[in-house]
JSON list of C-alpha atoms in Angstrom, two decimals:
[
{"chain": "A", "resi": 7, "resn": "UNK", "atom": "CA", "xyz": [-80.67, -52.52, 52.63]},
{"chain": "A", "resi": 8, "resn": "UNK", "atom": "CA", "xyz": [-79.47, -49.39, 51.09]},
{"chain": "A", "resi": 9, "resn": "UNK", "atom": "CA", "xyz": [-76.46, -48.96, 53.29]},
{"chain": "A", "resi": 10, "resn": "UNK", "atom": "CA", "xyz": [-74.90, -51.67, 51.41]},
{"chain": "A", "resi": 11, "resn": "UNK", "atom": "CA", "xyz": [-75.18, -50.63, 47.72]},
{"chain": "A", "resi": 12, "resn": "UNK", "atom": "CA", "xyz": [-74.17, -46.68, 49.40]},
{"chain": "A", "resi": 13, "resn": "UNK", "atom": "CA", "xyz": [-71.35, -48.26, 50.91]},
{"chain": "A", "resi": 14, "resn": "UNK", "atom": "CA", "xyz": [-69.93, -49.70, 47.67]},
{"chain": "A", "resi": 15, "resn": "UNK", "atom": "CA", "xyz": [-71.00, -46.32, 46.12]},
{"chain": "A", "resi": 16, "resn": "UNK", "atom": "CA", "xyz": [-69.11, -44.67, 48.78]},
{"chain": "A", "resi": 17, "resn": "UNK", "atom": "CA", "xyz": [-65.99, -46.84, 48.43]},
{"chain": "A", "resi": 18, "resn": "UNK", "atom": "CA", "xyz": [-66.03, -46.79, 44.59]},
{"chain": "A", "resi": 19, "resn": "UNK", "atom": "CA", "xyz": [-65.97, -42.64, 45.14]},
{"chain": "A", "resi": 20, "resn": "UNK", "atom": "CA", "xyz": [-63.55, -42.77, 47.30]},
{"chain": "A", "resi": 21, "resn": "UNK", "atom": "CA", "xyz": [-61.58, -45.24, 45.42]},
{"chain": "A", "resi": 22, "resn": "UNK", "atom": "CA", "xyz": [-61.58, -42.61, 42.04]},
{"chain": "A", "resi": 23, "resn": "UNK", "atom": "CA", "xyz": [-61.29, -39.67, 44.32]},
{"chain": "A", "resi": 24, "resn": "UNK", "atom": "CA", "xyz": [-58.09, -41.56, 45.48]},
{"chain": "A", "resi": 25, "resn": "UNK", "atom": "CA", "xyz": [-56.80, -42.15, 41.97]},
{"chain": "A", "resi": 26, "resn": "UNK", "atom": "CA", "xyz": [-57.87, -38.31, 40.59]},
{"chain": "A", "resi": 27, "resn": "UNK", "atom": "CA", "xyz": [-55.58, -37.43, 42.96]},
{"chain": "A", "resi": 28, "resn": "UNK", "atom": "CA", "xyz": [-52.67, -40.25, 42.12]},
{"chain": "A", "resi": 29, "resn": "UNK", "atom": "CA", "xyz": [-53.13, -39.21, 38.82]},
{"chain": "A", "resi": 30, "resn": "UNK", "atom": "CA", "xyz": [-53.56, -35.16, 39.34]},
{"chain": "A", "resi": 31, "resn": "UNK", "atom": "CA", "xyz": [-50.03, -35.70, 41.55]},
{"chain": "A", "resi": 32, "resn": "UNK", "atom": "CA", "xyz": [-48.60, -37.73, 38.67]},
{"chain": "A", "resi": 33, "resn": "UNK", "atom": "CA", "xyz": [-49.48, -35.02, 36.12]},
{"chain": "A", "resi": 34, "resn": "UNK", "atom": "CA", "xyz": [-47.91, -32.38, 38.47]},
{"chain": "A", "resi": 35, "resn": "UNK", "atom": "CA", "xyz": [-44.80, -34.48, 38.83]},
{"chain": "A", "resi": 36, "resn": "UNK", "atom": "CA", "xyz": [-44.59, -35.21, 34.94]},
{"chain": "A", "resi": 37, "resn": "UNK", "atom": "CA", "xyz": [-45.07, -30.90, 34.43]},
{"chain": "A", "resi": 38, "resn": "UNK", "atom": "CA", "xyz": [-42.52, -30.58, 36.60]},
{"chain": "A", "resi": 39, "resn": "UNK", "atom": "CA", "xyz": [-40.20, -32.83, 34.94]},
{"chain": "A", "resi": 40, "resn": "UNK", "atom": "CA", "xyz": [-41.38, -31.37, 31.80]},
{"chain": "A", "resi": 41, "resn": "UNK", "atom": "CA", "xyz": [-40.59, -27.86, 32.83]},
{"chain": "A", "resi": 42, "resn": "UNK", "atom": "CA", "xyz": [-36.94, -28.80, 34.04]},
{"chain": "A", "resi": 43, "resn": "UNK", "atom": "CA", "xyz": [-36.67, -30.60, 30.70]},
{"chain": "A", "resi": 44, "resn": "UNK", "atom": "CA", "xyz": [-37.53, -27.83, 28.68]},
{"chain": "A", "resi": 45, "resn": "UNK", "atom": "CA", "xyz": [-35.81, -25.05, 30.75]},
{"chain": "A", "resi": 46, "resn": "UNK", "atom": "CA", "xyz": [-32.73, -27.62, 30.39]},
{"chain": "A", "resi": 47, "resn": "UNK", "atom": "CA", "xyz": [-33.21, -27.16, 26.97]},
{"chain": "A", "resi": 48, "resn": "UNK", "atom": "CA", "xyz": [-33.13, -23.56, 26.43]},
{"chain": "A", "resi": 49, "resn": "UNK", "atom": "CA", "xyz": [-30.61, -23.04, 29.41]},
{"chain": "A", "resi": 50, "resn": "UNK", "atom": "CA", "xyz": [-28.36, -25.29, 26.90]},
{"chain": "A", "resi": 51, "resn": "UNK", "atom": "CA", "xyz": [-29.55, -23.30, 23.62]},
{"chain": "A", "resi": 52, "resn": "UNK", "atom": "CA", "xyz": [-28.90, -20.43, 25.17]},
{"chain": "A", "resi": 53, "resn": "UNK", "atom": "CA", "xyz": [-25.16, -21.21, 26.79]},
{"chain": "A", "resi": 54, "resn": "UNK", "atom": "CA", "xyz": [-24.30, -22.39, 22.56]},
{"chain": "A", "resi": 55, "resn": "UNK", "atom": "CA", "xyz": [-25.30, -18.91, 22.29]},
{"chain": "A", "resi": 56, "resn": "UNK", "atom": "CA", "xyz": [-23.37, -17.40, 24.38]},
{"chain": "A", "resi": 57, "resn": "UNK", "atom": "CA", "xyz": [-20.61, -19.36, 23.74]},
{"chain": "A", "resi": 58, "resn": "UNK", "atom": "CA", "xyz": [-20.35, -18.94, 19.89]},
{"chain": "A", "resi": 59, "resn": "UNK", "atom": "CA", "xyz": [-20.64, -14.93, 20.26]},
{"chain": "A", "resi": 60, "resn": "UNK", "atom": "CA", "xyz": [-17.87, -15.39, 22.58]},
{"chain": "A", "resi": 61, "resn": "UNK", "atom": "CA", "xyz": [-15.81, -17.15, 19.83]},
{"chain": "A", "resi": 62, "resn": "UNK", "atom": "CA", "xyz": [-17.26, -15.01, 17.12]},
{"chain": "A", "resi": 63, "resn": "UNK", "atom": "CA", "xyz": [-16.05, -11.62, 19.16]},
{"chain": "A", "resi": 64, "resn": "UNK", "atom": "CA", "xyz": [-12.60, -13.38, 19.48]},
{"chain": "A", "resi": 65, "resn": "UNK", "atom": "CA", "xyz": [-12.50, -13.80, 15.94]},
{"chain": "A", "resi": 66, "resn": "UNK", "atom": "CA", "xyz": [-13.49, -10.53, 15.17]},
{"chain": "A", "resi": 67, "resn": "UNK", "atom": "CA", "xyz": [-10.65, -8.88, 17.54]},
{"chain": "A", "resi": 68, "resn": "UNK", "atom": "CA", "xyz": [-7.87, -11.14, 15.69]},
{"chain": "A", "resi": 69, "resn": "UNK", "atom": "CA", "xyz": [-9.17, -10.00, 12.32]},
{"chain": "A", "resi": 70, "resn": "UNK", "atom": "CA", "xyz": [-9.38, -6.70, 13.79]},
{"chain": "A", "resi": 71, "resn": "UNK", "atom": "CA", "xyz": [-5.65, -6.71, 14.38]},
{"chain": "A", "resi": 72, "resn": "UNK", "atom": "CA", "xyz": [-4.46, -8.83, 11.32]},
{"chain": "A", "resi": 73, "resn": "UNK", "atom": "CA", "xyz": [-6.11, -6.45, 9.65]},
{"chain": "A", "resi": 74, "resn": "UNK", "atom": "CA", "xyz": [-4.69, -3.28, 11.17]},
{"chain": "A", "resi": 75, "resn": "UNK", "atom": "CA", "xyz": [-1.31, -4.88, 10.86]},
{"chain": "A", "resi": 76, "resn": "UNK", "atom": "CA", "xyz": [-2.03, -5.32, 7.07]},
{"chain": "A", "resi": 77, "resn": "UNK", "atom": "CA", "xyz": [-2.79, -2.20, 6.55]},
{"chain": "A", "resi": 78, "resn": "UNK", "atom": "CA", "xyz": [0.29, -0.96, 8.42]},
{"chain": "A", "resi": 79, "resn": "UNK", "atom": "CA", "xyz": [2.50, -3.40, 6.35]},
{"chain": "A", "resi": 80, "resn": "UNK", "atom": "CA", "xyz": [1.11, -1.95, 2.90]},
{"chain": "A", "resi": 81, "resn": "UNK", "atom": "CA", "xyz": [1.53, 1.60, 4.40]},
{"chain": "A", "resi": 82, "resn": "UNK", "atom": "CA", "xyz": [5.03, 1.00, 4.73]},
{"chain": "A", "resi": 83, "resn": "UNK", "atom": "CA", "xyz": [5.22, -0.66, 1.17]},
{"chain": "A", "resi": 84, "resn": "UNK", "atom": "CA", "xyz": [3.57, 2.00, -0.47]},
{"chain": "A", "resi": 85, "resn": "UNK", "atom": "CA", "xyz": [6.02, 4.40, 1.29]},
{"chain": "A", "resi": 86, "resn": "UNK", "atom": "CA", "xyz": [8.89, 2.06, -0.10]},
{"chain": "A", "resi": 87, "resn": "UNK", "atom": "CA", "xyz": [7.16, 2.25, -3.62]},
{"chain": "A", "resi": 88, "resn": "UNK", "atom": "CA", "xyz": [7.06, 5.96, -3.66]},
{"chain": "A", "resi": 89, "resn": "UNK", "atom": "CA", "xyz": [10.73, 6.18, -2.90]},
{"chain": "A", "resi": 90, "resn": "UNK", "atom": "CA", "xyz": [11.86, 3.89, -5.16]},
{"chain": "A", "resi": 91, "resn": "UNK", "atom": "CA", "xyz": [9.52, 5.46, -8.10]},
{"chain": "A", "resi": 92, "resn": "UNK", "atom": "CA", "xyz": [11.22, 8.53, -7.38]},
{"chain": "A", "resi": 93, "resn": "UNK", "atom": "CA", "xyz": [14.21, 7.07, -7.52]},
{"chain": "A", "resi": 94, "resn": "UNK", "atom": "CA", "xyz": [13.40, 5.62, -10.97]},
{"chain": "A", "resi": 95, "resn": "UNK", "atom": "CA", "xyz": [12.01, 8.91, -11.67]},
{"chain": "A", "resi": 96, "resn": "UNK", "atom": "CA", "xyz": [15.69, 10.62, -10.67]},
{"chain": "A", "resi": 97, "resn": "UNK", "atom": "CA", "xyz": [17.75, 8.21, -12.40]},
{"chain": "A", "resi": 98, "resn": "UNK", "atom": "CA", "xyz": [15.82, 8.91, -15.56]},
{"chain": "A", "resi": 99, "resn": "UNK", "atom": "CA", "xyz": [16.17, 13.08, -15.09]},
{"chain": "A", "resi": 100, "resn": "UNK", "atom": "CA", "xyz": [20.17, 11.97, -14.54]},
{"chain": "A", "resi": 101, "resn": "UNK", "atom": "CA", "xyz": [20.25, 10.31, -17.56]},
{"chain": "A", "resi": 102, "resn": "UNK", "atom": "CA", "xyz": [18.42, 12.91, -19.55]},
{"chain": "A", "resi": 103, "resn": "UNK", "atom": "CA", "xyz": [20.83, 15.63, -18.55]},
{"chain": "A", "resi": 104, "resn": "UNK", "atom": "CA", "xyz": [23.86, 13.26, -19.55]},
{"chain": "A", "resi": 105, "resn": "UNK", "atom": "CA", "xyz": [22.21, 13.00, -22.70]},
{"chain": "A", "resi": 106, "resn": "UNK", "atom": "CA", "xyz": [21.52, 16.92, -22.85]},
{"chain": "A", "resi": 107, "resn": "UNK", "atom": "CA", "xyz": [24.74, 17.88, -21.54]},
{"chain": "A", "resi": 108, "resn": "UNK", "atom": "CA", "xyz": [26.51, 15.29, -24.49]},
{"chain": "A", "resi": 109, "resn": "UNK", "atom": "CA", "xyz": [24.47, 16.83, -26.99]},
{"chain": "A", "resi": 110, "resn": "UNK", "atom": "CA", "xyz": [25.15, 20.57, -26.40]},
{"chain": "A", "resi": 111, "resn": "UNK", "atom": "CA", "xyz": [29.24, 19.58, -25.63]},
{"chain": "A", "resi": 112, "resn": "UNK", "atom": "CA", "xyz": [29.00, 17.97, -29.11]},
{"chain": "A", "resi": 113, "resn": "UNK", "atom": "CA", "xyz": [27.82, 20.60, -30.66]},
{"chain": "A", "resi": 114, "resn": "UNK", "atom": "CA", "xyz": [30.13, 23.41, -29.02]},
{"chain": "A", "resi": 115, "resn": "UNK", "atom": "CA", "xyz": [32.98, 21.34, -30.03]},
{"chain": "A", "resi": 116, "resn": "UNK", "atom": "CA", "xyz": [31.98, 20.92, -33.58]},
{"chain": "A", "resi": 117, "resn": "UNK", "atom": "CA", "xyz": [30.75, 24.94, -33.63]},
{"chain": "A", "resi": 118, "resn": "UNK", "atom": "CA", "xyz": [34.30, 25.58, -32.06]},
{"chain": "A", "resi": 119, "resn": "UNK", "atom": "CA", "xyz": [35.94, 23.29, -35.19]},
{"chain": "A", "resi": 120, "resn": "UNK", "atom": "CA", "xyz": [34.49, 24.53, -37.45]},
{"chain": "A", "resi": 121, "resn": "UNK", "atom": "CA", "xyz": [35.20, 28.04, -36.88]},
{"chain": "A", "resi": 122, "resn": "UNK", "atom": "CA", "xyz": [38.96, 27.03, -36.52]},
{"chain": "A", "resi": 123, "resn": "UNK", "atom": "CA", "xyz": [38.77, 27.97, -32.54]},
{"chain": "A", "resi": 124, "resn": "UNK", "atom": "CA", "xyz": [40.50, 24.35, -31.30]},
{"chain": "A", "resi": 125, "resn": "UNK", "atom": "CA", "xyz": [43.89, 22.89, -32.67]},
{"chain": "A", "resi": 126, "resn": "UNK", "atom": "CA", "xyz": [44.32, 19.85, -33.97]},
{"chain": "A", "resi": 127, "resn": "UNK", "atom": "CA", "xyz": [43.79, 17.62, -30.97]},
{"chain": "A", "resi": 128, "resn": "UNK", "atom": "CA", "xyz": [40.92, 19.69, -30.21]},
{"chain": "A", "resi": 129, "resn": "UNK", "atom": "CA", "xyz": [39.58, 18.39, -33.70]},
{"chain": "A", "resi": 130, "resn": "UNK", "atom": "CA", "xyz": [40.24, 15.71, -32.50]},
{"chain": "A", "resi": 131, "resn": "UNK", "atom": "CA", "xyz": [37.75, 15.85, -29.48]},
{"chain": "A", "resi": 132, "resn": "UNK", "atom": "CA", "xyz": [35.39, 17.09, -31.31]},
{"chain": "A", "resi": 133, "resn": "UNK", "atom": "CA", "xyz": [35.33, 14.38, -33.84]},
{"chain": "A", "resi": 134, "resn": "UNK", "atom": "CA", "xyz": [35.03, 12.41, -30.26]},
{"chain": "A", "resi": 135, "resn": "UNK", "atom": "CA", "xyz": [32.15, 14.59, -29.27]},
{"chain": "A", "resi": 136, "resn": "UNK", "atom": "CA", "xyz": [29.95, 14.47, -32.09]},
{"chain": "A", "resi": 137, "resn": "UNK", "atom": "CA", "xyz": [29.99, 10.59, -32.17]},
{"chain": "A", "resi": 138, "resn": "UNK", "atom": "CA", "xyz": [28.43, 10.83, -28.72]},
{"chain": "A", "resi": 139, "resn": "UNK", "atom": "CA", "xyz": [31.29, 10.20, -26.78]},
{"chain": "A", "resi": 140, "resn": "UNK", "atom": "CA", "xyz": [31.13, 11.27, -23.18]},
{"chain": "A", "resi": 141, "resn": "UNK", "atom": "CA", "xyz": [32.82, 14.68, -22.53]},
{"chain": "A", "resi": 142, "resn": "UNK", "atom": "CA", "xyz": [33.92, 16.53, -19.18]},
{"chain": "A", "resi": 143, "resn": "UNK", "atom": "CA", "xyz": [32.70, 19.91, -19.17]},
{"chain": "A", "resi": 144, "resn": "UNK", "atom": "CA", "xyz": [34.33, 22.46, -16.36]},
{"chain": "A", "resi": 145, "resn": "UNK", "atom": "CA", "xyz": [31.87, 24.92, -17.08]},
{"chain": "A", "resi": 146, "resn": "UNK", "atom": "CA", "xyz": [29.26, 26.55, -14.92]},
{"chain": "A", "resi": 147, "resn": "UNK", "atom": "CA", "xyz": [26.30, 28.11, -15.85]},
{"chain": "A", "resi": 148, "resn": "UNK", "atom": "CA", "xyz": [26.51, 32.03, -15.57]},
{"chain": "A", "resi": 149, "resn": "UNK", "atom": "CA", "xyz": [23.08, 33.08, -15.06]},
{"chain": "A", "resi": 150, "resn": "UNK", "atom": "CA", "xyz": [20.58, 34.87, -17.42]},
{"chain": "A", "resi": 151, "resn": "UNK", "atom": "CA", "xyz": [22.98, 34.42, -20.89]},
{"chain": "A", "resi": 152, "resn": "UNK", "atom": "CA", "xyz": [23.33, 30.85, -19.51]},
{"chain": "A", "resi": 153, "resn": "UNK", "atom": "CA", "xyz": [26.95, 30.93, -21.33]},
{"chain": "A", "resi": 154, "resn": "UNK", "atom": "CA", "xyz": [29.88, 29.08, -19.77]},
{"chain": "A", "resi": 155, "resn": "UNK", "atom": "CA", "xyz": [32.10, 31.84, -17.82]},
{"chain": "A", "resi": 156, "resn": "UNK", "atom": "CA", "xyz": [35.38, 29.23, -17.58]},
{"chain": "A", "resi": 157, "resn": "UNK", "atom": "CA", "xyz": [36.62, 27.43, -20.31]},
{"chain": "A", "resi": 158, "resn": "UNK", "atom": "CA", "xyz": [34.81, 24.22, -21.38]},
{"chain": "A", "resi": 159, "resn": "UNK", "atom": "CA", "xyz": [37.42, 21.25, -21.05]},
{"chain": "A", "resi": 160, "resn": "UNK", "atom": "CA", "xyz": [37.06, 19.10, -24.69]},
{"chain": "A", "resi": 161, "resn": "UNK", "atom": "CA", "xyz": [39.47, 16.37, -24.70]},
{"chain": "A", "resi": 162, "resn": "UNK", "atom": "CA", "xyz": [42.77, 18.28, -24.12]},
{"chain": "A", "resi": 163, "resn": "UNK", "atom": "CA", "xyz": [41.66, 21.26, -25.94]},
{"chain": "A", "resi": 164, "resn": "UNK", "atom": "CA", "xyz": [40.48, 24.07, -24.02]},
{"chain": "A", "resi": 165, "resn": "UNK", "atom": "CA", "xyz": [37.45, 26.12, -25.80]},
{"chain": "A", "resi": 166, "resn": "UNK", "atom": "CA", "xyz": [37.91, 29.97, -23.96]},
{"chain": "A", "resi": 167, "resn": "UNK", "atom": "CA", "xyz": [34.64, 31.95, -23.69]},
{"chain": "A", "resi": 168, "resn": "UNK", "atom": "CA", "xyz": [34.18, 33.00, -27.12]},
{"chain": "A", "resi": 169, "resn": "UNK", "atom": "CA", "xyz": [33.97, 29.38, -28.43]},
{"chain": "A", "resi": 170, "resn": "UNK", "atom": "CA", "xyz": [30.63, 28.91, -26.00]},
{"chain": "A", "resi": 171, "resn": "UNK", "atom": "CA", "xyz": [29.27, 32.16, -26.57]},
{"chain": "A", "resi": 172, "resn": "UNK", "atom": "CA", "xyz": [28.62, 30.33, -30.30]},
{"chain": "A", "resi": 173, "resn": "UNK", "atom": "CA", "xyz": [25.96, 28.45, -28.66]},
{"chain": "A", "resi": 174, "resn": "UNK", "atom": "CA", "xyz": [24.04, 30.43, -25.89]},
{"chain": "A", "resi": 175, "resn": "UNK", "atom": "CA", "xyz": [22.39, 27.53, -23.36]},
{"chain": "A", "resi": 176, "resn": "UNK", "atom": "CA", "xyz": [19.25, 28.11, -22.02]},
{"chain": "A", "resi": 177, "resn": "UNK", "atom": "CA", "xyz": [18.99, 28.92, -18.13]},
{"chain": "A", "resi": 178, "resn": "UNK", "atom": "CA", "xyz": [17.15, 26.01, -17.66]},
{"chain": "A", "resi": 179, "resn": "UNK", "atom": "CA", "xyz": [17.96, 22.60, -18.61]},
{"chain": "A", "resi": 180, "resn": "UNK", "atom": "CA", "xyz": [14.97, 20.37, -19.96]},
{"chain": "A", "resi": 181, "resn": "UNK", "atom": "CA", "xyz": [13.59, 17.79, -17.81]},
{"chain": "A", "resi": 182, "resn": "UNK", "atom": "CA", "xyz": [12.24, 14.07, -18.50]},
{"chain": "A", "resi": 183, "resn": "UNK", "atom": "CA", "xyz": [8.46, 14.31, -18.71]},
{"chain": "A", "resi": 184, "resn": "UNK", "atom": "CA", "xyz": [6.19, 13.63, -15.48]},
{"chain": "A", "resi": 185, "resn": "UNK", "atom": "CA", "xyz": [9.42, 15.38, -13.49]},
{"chain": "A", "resi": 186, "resn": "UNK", "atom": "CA", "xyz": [8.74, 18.22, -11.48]},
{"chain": "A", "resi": 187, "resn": "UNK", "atom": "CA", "xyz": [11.46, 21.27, -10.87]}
]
């Protein structure tokens, strides 16, 4: 009489003992899938990672070296600016002694008129000279007094010492500003 209800009992145990452990192995199963999904998931993360440092360091190294190469090129350029600034700076001293050396020629040849030290064509020149006309001096410089110690070639007139020694030139000739001796 009882064996039958325990029976049924003992089969309806049996039969949720059965599916606990269907459904305990189904749970395991669906962890593990779980588990491979999600490590999956990071493993992938994780290789986007890696892969965009990679491409990041690559970019860094070629910016590295266009930039070193930049800085090479406007090296060089600044080099080639500083030459040609003293260039421009030399041309200008040039020009400045022209204009010096004009000036002080134009006003030995009209010191050397006017004291009656040239002949006529030498008036001449002098004329030449004081309208700013260019003028070959043969000249050098003799030192201290700074006075010419050959004769001074005006036009076709020679002017002997005497005629310079009217204007005594300074040892030094006078340089465009921001020039350096």
């Amino acid at each position: 009489m009882f064996q039958n209800p325990v029976h049924k009992a003992w089969q309806k145990q049996s039969a949720l003992k059965a599916e606990a452990e269907a459904h305990a192995a189904s749970a395991l199963r669906a962890a593990a899938k779980l588990s491979d999904v999600l490590t999956d998931s990071l493993n992938e993360e994780v290789r986007e990672i890696y892969e965009t440092q990679k491409l990041l360091e690559t970019e860094s190294q070629l910016l590295r070296r266009e930039l070193s190469e930049a800085r090479a090129t406007l090296t060089a350029w600044q080099a080639k600016l500083r030459v040609l600034q003293e260039g421009l700076k030399g041309a200008g001293d040039l020009e400045h002694y022209a204009e010096y050396l004009a000036r002080e020629a134009a006003l030995v040849a009209r010191a050397s008129a006017e004291k009656g030290l040239l002949g006529g064509a030498g008036r001449a020149a002098a004329a030449v000279a004081s309208s700013g006309a260019a003028i070959s001096g043969g000249g050098g410089d003799s030192g201290a007094a700074g006075q010419a110690s050959s004769a001074i070639v005006v036009g076709d007139a020679a002017v002997d010492e005497q005629a310079s020694a009217l204007l005594p030139l300074s040892s030094h000739l006078p340089l465009s500003r921001g020039a350096s001796r």
